[in-house]
């Protein structure tokens, strides 16, 4: 698939903009702060309903305006669809597909699929686990949009449960008899939240374990291609469940015959762990068991990438994670042989996700630049941003756009 | 900021659910421009509602006497109680004319973030109504969201060994809609709760 048209209204620095895009390489060149990233951020937003730069929607709306509109035309095979998103501060976003009735923003997921490379990706390797959890979850949503509902419901249950633990702890501390009584009654509802947490948590856990399994060979292959080194890049899922991490090494995989990914089994394990953890949870007032405590472990030649890998190696690893995602999403036919069993993608025609490389080349040395350029070239559409045109590898010829504040012109 | 009385009115209106500062301002100026008679009618309605309306001592629904209209209606069945979160849910179900039993209004759902626990809901009143054995079935009609589901699960566990049938409203497809436009969660629920309409075995 590719994006053939992008139009913005009061999005970030743009009062309005209309850009016609082509299949193949499209490069946006302009000095820093001119609004290159805003363009690809808008396209990424249509695919994921989130920005890769900020957690909230408020900064996306041009200051002074009360709503931003992003309209994209997406061509897949010989069919074109338009997706229009209206981002309003403090309100639910409104969406429209093919100029039809307004739908919930969530229904837009799946129409456009993107894989985005950005300087922020370095934190996938060097940063905290929450970034890696988000990486897994976002990829799952791209593969199966229904997962977004599971994730947001889990999030809600988790928040309710944590609030309950916190207030129980507070009333235990204050020690008043009437408050202690009501705390006891509240705790009776903890079982109910545990059941929901285990049910939704098991589903997320199962999906993530299978995802990591499917991603593992692709990451190892991509790392080799990007770095041209025999680095042995490995990924593994680390669960907070004691039963799953008791072995040595603590990471787990789903070999044939293992039932690690069986939802019913995982739910029982979660419930068991919740019983064990309860005294400690009540003591600390936080939820200690579940997929929100897990991590994706990255190792290079057997050593943890975080802390041991050099800057260049960390970059290669981050790129390998993104490239592997791209291939998993149907971008590379040579990889389809070991496409994951848990995901029957029914890719249909022209399923290639759109590749976005936001300011990535400036961060890489010349050799990595060229290799990455060669690797992404076969993609149906590649959107590149760069401050200077020389940063873009020669292999990535295509359409060039010049970006000045508020305007985009085709060279 | 406006002077005295106007700002007071805007502040009060802004406290109403669903009314933000901008809407509050608009309503306030609308009221200023409205003639006295109409404003008087609004004031009377507000006063009246607080004077006359109370909550039914039995089911918790809005009532103009000690008992609400539904609880007083002798034609309704005493075997079935439908449990809802708010009085407005009673109105919604009454519009269907499908249900001829009694209601029980909880006054909300379990919501630890908002500091609402089971003690803050009318749950002990519900259990008291079940004590004499008249009620055969309890229908849990709390909202199909995280909080409503948790409340329903909690209640069903409380009533597990009371010899009462406990049922939950089905979630499923909207009537008159298209299957292909249903979201995955709703469609998944509809599959879970499917009904047999023919069985040759």
XYZ file of C-alpha atoms in Angstrom:
612
model
C 0.000 0.000 0.000
C 1.045 3.590 -0.290
C -0.153 7.024 0.717
C -0.995 9.050 -2.375
C -2.206 12.216 -0.711
C -1.778 13.925 2.628
C -3.613 17.035 3.653
C -3.318 18.778 6.982
C -5.371 21.427 8.693
C -4.027 23.090 11.850
C -1.745 20.141 12.503
C 1.453 21.075 14.386
C 3.145 23.930 12.492
C 0.867 23.665 9.445
C -2.179 25.905 9.085
C -2.904 23.907 5.961
C -0.896 21.736 3.619
C -1.584 19.497 0.651
C 1.031 17.014 -0.497
C 0.773 14.550 -3.387
C 2.960 11.523 -2.750
C 4.247 8.838 -5.088
C 4.903 5.150 -4.624
C 8.593 4.470 -4.040
C 10.868 6.938 -2.320
C 9.619 10.336 -1.168
C 12.170 12.493 0.603
C 11.377 15.611 2.637
C 14.393 17.876 2.927
C 14.583 21.054 4.955
C 16.480 22.566 7.812
C 15.701 21.632 11.396
C 12.495 22.954 12.867
C 10.854 23.461 9.464
C 8.193 20.777 9.919
C 9.510 17.697 8.092
C 8.794 15.352 10.931
C 5.306 16.801 11.372
C 4.385 15.434 7.946
C 5.426 11.862 8.637
C 4.104 12.109 12.187
C 0.654 12.810 10.736
C 0.856 9.732 8.507
C 2.039 7.628 11.436
C -0.876 8.958 13.467
C -3.404 7.718 10.925
C -1.865 4.239 11.148
C -1.470 3.964 14.922
C -3.660 6.739 16.407
C -0.627 7.877 18.328
C 2.394 10.054 17.768
C 5.907 8.676 17.960
C 7.045 11.874 19.644
C 4.463 12.736 22.290
C 2.092 10.753 24.480
C -0.824 13.198 24.364
C -2.680 14.762 21.455
C -2.534 18.360 22.649
C 0.810 19.276 20.986
C -0.489 17.995 17.636
C -3.004 20.802 17.383
C -1.568 24.043 16.034
C -1.396 26.541 18.862
C -4.425 28.793 18.749
C -6.585 26.271 16.890
C -9.061 24.013 18.678
C -8.812 20.993 16.402
C -6.531 19.473 13.819
C -7.581 17.495 10.756
C -5.456 14.904 8.966
C -6.753 13.534 5.689
C -4.951 10.776 3.809
C -5.626 8.872 0.630
C -4.332 5.323 0.761
C -3.919 3.191 -2.353
C -3.872 -0.562 -1.974
C -3.825 -2.689 -5.103
C -6.269 -0.899 -7.402
C -8.422 0.385 -4.554
C -8.126 3.760 -2.913
C -9.563 4.761 0.437
C -9.566 8.067 2.231
C -9.190 8.298 5.982
C -9.967 11.532 7.750
C -9.145 12.100 11.401
C -10.219 15.065 13.451
C -8.137 15.548 16.575
C -9.875 17.671 19.190
C -8.277 18.552 22.447
C -9.815 16.811 25.433
C -12.385 15.002 23.307
C -12.554 11.703 21.491
C -11.146 11.899 17.999
C -13.566 11.628 15.127
C -12.843 9.569 12.081
C -14.345 9.072 8.672
C -13.514 6.425 6.089
C -14.248 7.085 2.414
C -16.324 10.149 3.290
C -18.931 7.914 4.869
C -20.532 8.148 8.284
C -18.301 9.110 11.178
C -16.851 6.050 12.872
C -14.932 5.569 16.083
C -11.276 6.453 15.675
C -10.347 2.888 16.577
C -12.080 1.565 13.455
C -9.456 3.333 11.357
C -6.744 0.991 12.608
C -5.703 -1.439 9.919
C -6.549 0.715 6.900
C -3.026 2.122 6.761
C -0.045 0.288 8.154
C 3.291 1.951 8.733
C 6.625 1.022 10.213
C 8.438 4.082 11.477
C 12.139 4.472 12.166
C 13.077 7.484 14.269
C 15.955 8.700 16.440
C 13.718 7.898 19.431
C 14.126 4.186 18.555
C 17.494 4.181 20.263
C 15.588 4.092 23.547
C 14.185 0.707 22.530
C 17.660 -0.628 23.242
C 18.958 1.784 25.848
C 15.734 2.816 27.577
C 13.309 1.419 30.099
C 11.073 -1.653 29.599
C 7.916 0.400 28.974
C 9.270 1.474 25.574
C 9.843 -2.140 24.579
C 6.399 -3.169 25.836
C 4.910 -0.405 23.702
C 6.936 -1.667 20.727
C 5.412 -5.144 21.080
C 1.887 -3.873 21.684
C 1.923 -1.442 18.769
C 3.124 -4.158 16.445
C 0.357 -6.473 17.648
C -2.237 -3.763 16.995
C -0.886 -3.262 13.468
C -1.203 -6.994 12.873
C -4.551 -7.421 14.611
C -6.463 -4.183 15.248
C -8.811 -5.905 17.722
C -5.888 -6.128 20.151
C -6.195 -2.398 20.812
C -9.520 -3.040 22.584
C -7.940 -5.758 24.740
C -5.034 -3.489 25.641
C -7.178 -0.534 26.603
C -9.496 -2.716 28.676
C -6.508 -4.233 30.460
C -5.198 -0.726 31.111
C -8.549 0.270 32.630
C -8.762 -2.831 34.839
C -5.203 -2.230 35.964
C -5.936 1.373 36.911
C -9.048 0.367 38.870
C -7.196 -2.424 40.637
C -4.261 -0.186 41.531
C -6.619 2.472 42.879
C -8.217 -0.200 45.046
C -4.857 -1.400 46.366
C -3.807 2.154 47.094
C -6.921 3.075 49.040
C -6.754 -0.236 50.942
C -3.196 0.565 51.928
C -4.111 4.093 52.975
C -6.909 2.932 55.266
C -4.713 0.227 56.773
C -2.137 2.859 57.585
C -4.584 5.340 59.113
C -5.973 2.505 61.213
C -9.414 4.024 61.944
C -11.906 1.243 62.712
C -14.682 2.486 60.446
C -12.281 2.980 57.568
C -10.749 -0.433 58.155
C -14.209 -1.971 57.874
C -14.971 -0.327 54.580
C -11.517 -1.319 53.372
C -12.360 -4.939 54.133
C -15.509 -4.679 52.037
C -13.562 -3.087 49.217
C -11.007 -5.864 49.355
C -13.779 -8.366 48.775
C -13.984 -6.882 45.281
C -10.270 -7.422 44.688
C -10.997 -11.021 43.627
C -13.246 -9.684 40.886
C -10.502 -7.427 39.540
C -7.988 -10.264 39.806
C -10.172 -12.438 37.599
C -10.453 -9.736 34.925
C -6.761 -8.928 35.110
C -5.832 -12.591 34.675
C -8.235 -13.060 31.785
C -7.090 -10.034 29.781
C -3.484 -10.364 30.925
C -3.289 -13.961 29.705
C -4.493 -12.900 26.279
C -1.866 -10.163 26.018
C 0.847 -12.429 27.378
C 0.041 -15.178 24.908
C 0.092 -12.781 21.956
C 3.364 -11.185 23.023
C 5.098 -14.537 23.549
C 4.043 -15.695 20.100
C 5.013 -12.373 18.563
C 8.509 -12.504 20.017
C 8.856 -16.058 18.760
C 7.899 -15.016 15.256
C 10.106 -11.940 15.378
C 13.238 -13.672 16.682
C 14.684 -15.072 13.413
C 13.808 -11.882 11.513
C 15.618 -9.705 14.069
C 18.731 -11.880 13.973
C 18.784 -11.775 10.160
C 18.144 -8.030 9.985
C 20.871 -7.284 12.527
C 23.380 -9.165 10.439
C 22.362 -7.267 7.319
C 22.454 -3.849 8.946
C 25.673 -4.227 10.874
C 27.508 -6.635 8.592
C 28.795 -8.260 11.761
C 28.262 -11.664 13.274
C 26.770 -10.170 16.381
C 24.206 -12.838 17.260
C 21.355 -10.515 18.118
C 18.753 -12.369 20.182
C 15.409 -11.318 21.570
C 13.376 -13.038 24.278
C 10.277 -12.328 26.305
C 10.729 -11.917 30.036
C 7.612 -12.422 32.114
C 6.942 -11.261 35.645
C 5.354 -14.652 36.326
C 7.592 -16.648 38.663
C 6.423 -19.902 37.069
C 7.615 -18.766 33.650
C 10.930 -17.314 34.762
C 12.007 -20.011 37.214
C 14.221 -21.758 34.675
C 17.661 -20.732 33.619
C 17.921 -18.657 31.483
C 14.817 -16.841 32.704
C 13.652 -15.977 29.196
C 11.255 -18.287 27.514
C 10.435 -19.469 24.073
C 7.659 -21.499 22.609
C 9.299 -24.618 21.316
C 7.090 -27.265 19.780
C 5.020 -28.986 22.453
C 5.321 -26.141 24.945
C 2.117 -24.619 26.159
C 3.615 -21.307 27.196
C 1.299 -19.478 24.875
C -1.884 -21.304 25.881
C -4.291 -18.645 27.159
C -6.037 -20.884 29.687
C -2.737 -22.058 31.117
C -1.416 -18.495 31.360
C -4.593 -17.348 33.078
C -4.189 -20.010 35.754
C -0.551 -19.033 36.229
C -1.522 -15.374 36.574
C -4.237 -16.128 39.124
C -1.790 -18.238 41.099
C 0.831 -15.489 41.066
C -1.766 -12.910 42.136
C -2.580 -14.962 45.236
C 1.096 -15.216 46.137
C 1.757 -11.544 45.517
C -1.258 -10.177 47.339
C 0.330 -9.468 50.749
C 3.140 -7.620 49.038
C 0.726 -5.768 46.734
C -1.308 -4.603 49.717
C 1.875 -3.535 51.454
C 3.075 -1.441 48.534
C -0.240 -0.446 46.972
C 0.731 -1.381 43.412
C -0.107 -4.187 40.972
C 2.973 -6.397 40.802
C 1.833 -9.201 38.491
C 0.876 -9.034 34.832
C 2.086 -8.120 31.365
C 2.584 -4.498 32.480
C 5.646 -5.672 34.434
C 7.245 -7.624 31.594
C 10.097 -6.846 29.256
C 11.569 -7.711 25.904
C 15.139 -8.787 26.559
C 17.691 -7.893 23.885
C 21.029 -9.650 23.917
C 24.069 -9.342 21.713
C 26.450 -12.304 21.713
C 24.891 -13.456 24.968
C 25.301 -10.114 26.776
C 22.413 -7.733 27.487
C 22.368 -5.028 24.796
C 21.442 -2.412 27.361
C 24.657 -1.447 29.088
C 26.982 -3.645 27.010
C 26.323 -2.693 23.398
C 28.201 0.229 21.863
C 26.341 3.220 20.458
C 26.647 1.869 16.914
C 25.562 -1.613 17.938
C 22.563 -0.181 19.785
C 21.563 1.675 16.629
C 21.885 -1.463 14.550
C 19.736 -3.351 17.029
C 17.027 -0.686 16.967
C 17.029 -0.730 13.158
C 16.896 -4.537 13.180
C 13.777 -4.459 15.384
C 12.042 -2.110 12.962
C 13.159 -3.988 9.857
C 11.977 -7.261 11.375
C 8.597 -5.650 12.126
C 8.379 -4.522 8.517
C 9.069 -8.031 7.261
C 6.643 -9.603 9.691
C 3.903 -7.296 8.473
C 4.208 -8.758 5.013
C 6.819 -6.469 3.606
C 9.250 -9.103 2.456
C 8.171 -12.151 0.478
C 11.388 -14.052 1.194
C 10.470 -14.041 4.846
C 6.939 -15.325 4.375
C 8.043 -18.941 4.768
C 8.364 -18.535 8.512
C 5.452 -16.206 9.000
C 3.883 -16.751 12.407
C 1.211 -19.347 12.864
C -0.744 -17.283 15.375
C -1.427 -14.633 12.843
C -3.242 -15.655 9.730
C -2.807 -12.360 8.037
C -4.819 -12.830 4.860
C -2.584 -10.125 3.544
C -4.359 -9.850 0.249
C -2.770 -7.777 -2.423
C -0.255 -5.041 -1.867
C 0.016 -5.454 1.894
C 3.450 -3.827 2.251
C 3.364 -1.367 5.110
C 4.582 2.155 4.370
C 8.119 2.647 5.651
C 8.906 5.932 7.352
C 12.503 6.917 8.088
C 12.393 10.037 10.205
C 15.784 11.763 10.513
C 17.449 8.391 10.784
C 20.290 8.716 8.265
C 21.941 11.616 10.054
C 22.448 9.337 13.048
C 24.220 6.592 11.099
C 27.703 6.223 9.695
C 28.110 6.006 5.923
C 28.221 2.224 5.728
C 25.121 1.674 7.850
C 23.370 4.393 5.859
C 24.017 2.600 2.606
C 23.039 -0.790 3.943
C 19.802 0.520 5.383
C 19.108 2.291 2.097
C 19.540 -0.951 0.162
C 17.376 -2.865 2.626
C 14.400 -0.523 2.502
C 14.531 0.106 -1.231
C 12.214 -2.800 -2.206
C 9.390 -1.388 -0.069
C 6.285 -0.155 -1.881
C 6.658 3.307 -0.385
C 9.427 4.862 1.674
C 9.060 8.286 3.278
C 12.331 9.878 4.338
C 13.070 13.089 6.203
C 16.529 14.641 6.329
C 18.032 18.021 7.127
C 20.491 17.833 4.238
C 19.975 15.925 1.002
C 23.504 14.471 1.158
C 22.517 12.354 4.157
C 20.140 10.314 2.040
C 21.866 7.311 0.426
C 22.172 7.577 -3.341
C 20.209 4.342 -3.761
C 17.069 6.064 -2.502
C 16.299 8.085 -5.583
C 12.807 9.346 -5.966
C 10.655 12.356 -5.420
C 12.149 15.202 -3.373
C 10.185 17.763 -1.421
C 11.538 20.979 -0.024
C 10.116 21.903 3.363
C 9.936 25.500 4.543
C 7.885 26.677 7.547
C 4.259 25.960 6.738
C 4.814 24.977 3.102
C 5.915 21.894 1.201
C 7.020 22.170 -2.426
C 7.998 19.438 -4.814
C 11.436 19.885 -6.396
C -14.047 36.782 35.035
C -17.390 38.541 35.315
C -18.878 40.571 38.137
C -20.515 38.910 41.156
C -23.864 37.324 40.292
C -23.027 36.453 36.679
C -19.818 34.700 37.638
C -21.612 32.854 40.458
C -24.159 31.563 37.962
C -21.433 30.473 35.527
C -19.593 28.675 38.322
C -22.735 26.844 39.435
C -23.671 25.819 35.888
C -20.094 24.688 35.269
C -20.471 22.144 38.024
C -23.227 20.293 36.169
C -22.221 17.085 34.414
C -21.350 17.558 30.763
C -21.158 21.369 31.028
C -17.745 22.934 30.526
C -16.771 26.559 31.229
C -17.680 27.687 27.681
C -21.131 26.089 27.761
C -21.719 27.433 31.259
C -21.001 30.925 29.990
C -23.333 30.481 27.041
C -26.183 29.179 29.211
C -25.676 32.003 31.711
C -25.967 34.688 29.019
C -28.906 32.911 27.479
C -30.655 33.050 30.847
C -29.812 36.759 31.197
C -31.458 37.441 27.849
C -34.516 35.262 28.567
C -37.660 36.909 29.896
C -38.492 36.596 33.577
C -41.447 34.254 33.160
C -39.385 31.561 31.522
C -36.587 31.780 34.045
C -39.197 31.538 36.780
C -40.484 28.282 35.290
C -36.948 26.853 35.369
C -36.462 27.951 38.961
C -39.804 26.383 39.935
C -38.910 23.136 38.212
C -35.630 22.988 40.104
C -37.263 23.725 43.443
C -40.121 21.321 42.783
C -37.835 18.447 41.864
C -35.918 18.747 45.099
C -39.125 19.077 47.139
C -41.237 16.337 45.611
C -38.866 13.747 44.260
C -37.188 11.248 46.509
C -35.661 7.848 46.042
C -37.839 4.761 46.438
C -37.150 3.139 49.809
C -37.337 -0.311 48.252
C -35.623 -0.185 44.870
C -33.805 3.153 44.811
C -35.547 4.450 41.708
C -36.769 8.062 41.590
C -40.206 8.336 43.196
C -42.731 10.974 44.166
C -43.765 8.987 47.239
C -42.026 6.569 49.554
C -42.341 3.843 46.907
C -41.826 4.332 43.183
C -44.398 3.689 40.480
C -42.906 0.312 39.530
C -42.778 -1.015 43.090
C -46.411 0.051 43.686
C -47.743 -1.536 40.487
C -49.656 -4.700 41.575
C -49.685 -6.122 38.042
C -45.922 -6.619 37.966
C -44.240 -9.885 38.849
C -42.380 -10.221 42.139
C -40.278 -13.216 40.996
C -37.790 -11.257 38.906
C -35.573 -8.342 39.853
C -33.578 -6.429 37.264
C -30.477 -4.774 38.744
C -29.359 -1.519 37.092
C -26.821 1.197 37.875
C -28.925 4.366 37.594
C -32.586 5.412 37.545
C -32.163 6.420 33.895
C -31.447 2.763 33.110
C -34.910 1.903 34.495
C -36.436 4.336 32.023
C -34.433 2.793 29.174
C -35.582 -0.733 30.002
C -39.180 0.392 30.587
C -39.261 1.789 27.060
C -38.750 -1.746 25.718
C -41.948 -2.974 27.468
C -40.238 -6.370 27.561
C -39.745 -6.574 31.268
C -42.608 -6.953 33.734
C -40.697 -7.607 36.959
C -39.284 -5.245 39.582
C -36.095 -3.178 39.582
C -33.221 -2.534 41.907
C -31.113 0.590 41.381
C -27.561 0.306 42.727
C -26.715 3.989 42.452
C -23.553 3.391 40.406
C -20.950 0.716 39.807
C -17.853 -0.440 41.634
C -15.200 2.092 40.679
C -12.086 2.289 42.890
C -10.703 5.267 40.933
C -13.780 7.302 41.906
C -13.633 5.769 45.371
C -16.865 3.827 44.937
C -16.818 0.459 46.711
C -19.587 -2.099 47.295
C -20.509 -0.324 50.538
C -21.390 2.799 48.601
C -23.902 0.915 46.449
C -27.317 -0.361 47.483
C -26.140 -3.969 47.646
C -27.201 -4.875 51.205
C -30.699 -3.571 50.301
C -30.705 -5.939 47.323
C -29.675 -8.917 49.444
C -32.409 -8.057 51.954
C -35.005 -8.196 49.182
C -33.833 -11.677 48.230
C -34.059 -13.039 51.779
C -37.717 -14.142 51.843
C -37.425 -16.475 48.839
C -40.027 -14.789 46.590
C -37.475 -13.751 44.012
C -36.563 -16.567 41.614
C -34.320 -14.703 39.175
C -32.009 -11.710 39.279
C -31.097 -10.090 35.957
C -27.866 -8.112 36.092
C -28.215 -5.175 33.723
C -25.169 -3.104 34.668
C -23.310 -1.309 31.871
C -21.177 -3.499 29.563
C -17.945 -1.656 30.460
C -15.064 -2.541 32.796
C -16.799 -1.193 35.914
C -20.236 -2.611 35.093
C -18.782 -6.056 34.371
C -16.840 -6.020 37.645
C -20.021 -5.101 39.541
C -21.970 -7.865 37.819
C -19.276 -10.441 38.605
C -19.137 -9.309 42.231
C -22.906 -9.574 42.606
C -23.090 -12.965 40.911
C -20.481 -14.284 43.345
C -22.435 -12.893 46.313
C -25.608 -14.605 45.134
C -23.949 -17.842 44.058
C -25.376 -20.043 46.798
C -28.767 -18.485 47.341
C -30.775 -20.776 45.090
C -31.557 -17.942 42.689
C -31.078 -17.873 38.946
C -28.646 -15.076 38.133
C -28.517 -13.904 34.531
C -26.643 -11.193 32.682
C -28.007 -9.168 29.791
C -26.622 -10.416 26.473
C -24.206 -8.236 24.523
C -24.500 -8.444 20.820
C -25.286 -6.920 17.507
C -27.361 -3.785 17.122
C -30.674 -4.474 15.413
C -30.895 -3.039 11.927
C -27.120 -2.852 11.621
C -24.683 -4.516 9.280
C -22.564 -7.411 10.465
C -19.471 -6.128 8.684
C -19.557 -2.830 10.550
C -19.735 -4.357 14.028
C -16.534 -3.948 16.028
C -14.564 -7.084 16.910
C -15.399 -7.017 20.617
C -19.138 -6.791 20.050
C -19.044 -9.427 17.335
C -16.949 -11.693 19.578
C -19.489 -11.305 22.392
C -22.324 -12.008 20.008
C -20.634 -15.276 19.069
C -20.169 -16.226 22.719
C -23.811 -15.530 23.458
C -25.279 -17.102 20.300
C -28.626 -18.885 20.498
C -29.623 -22.252 19.087
C -32.552 -21.801 16.700
C -32.672 -25.320 15.295
C -31.260 -28.609 16.500
C -31.905 -31.875 14.715
C -29.847 -34.110 16.962
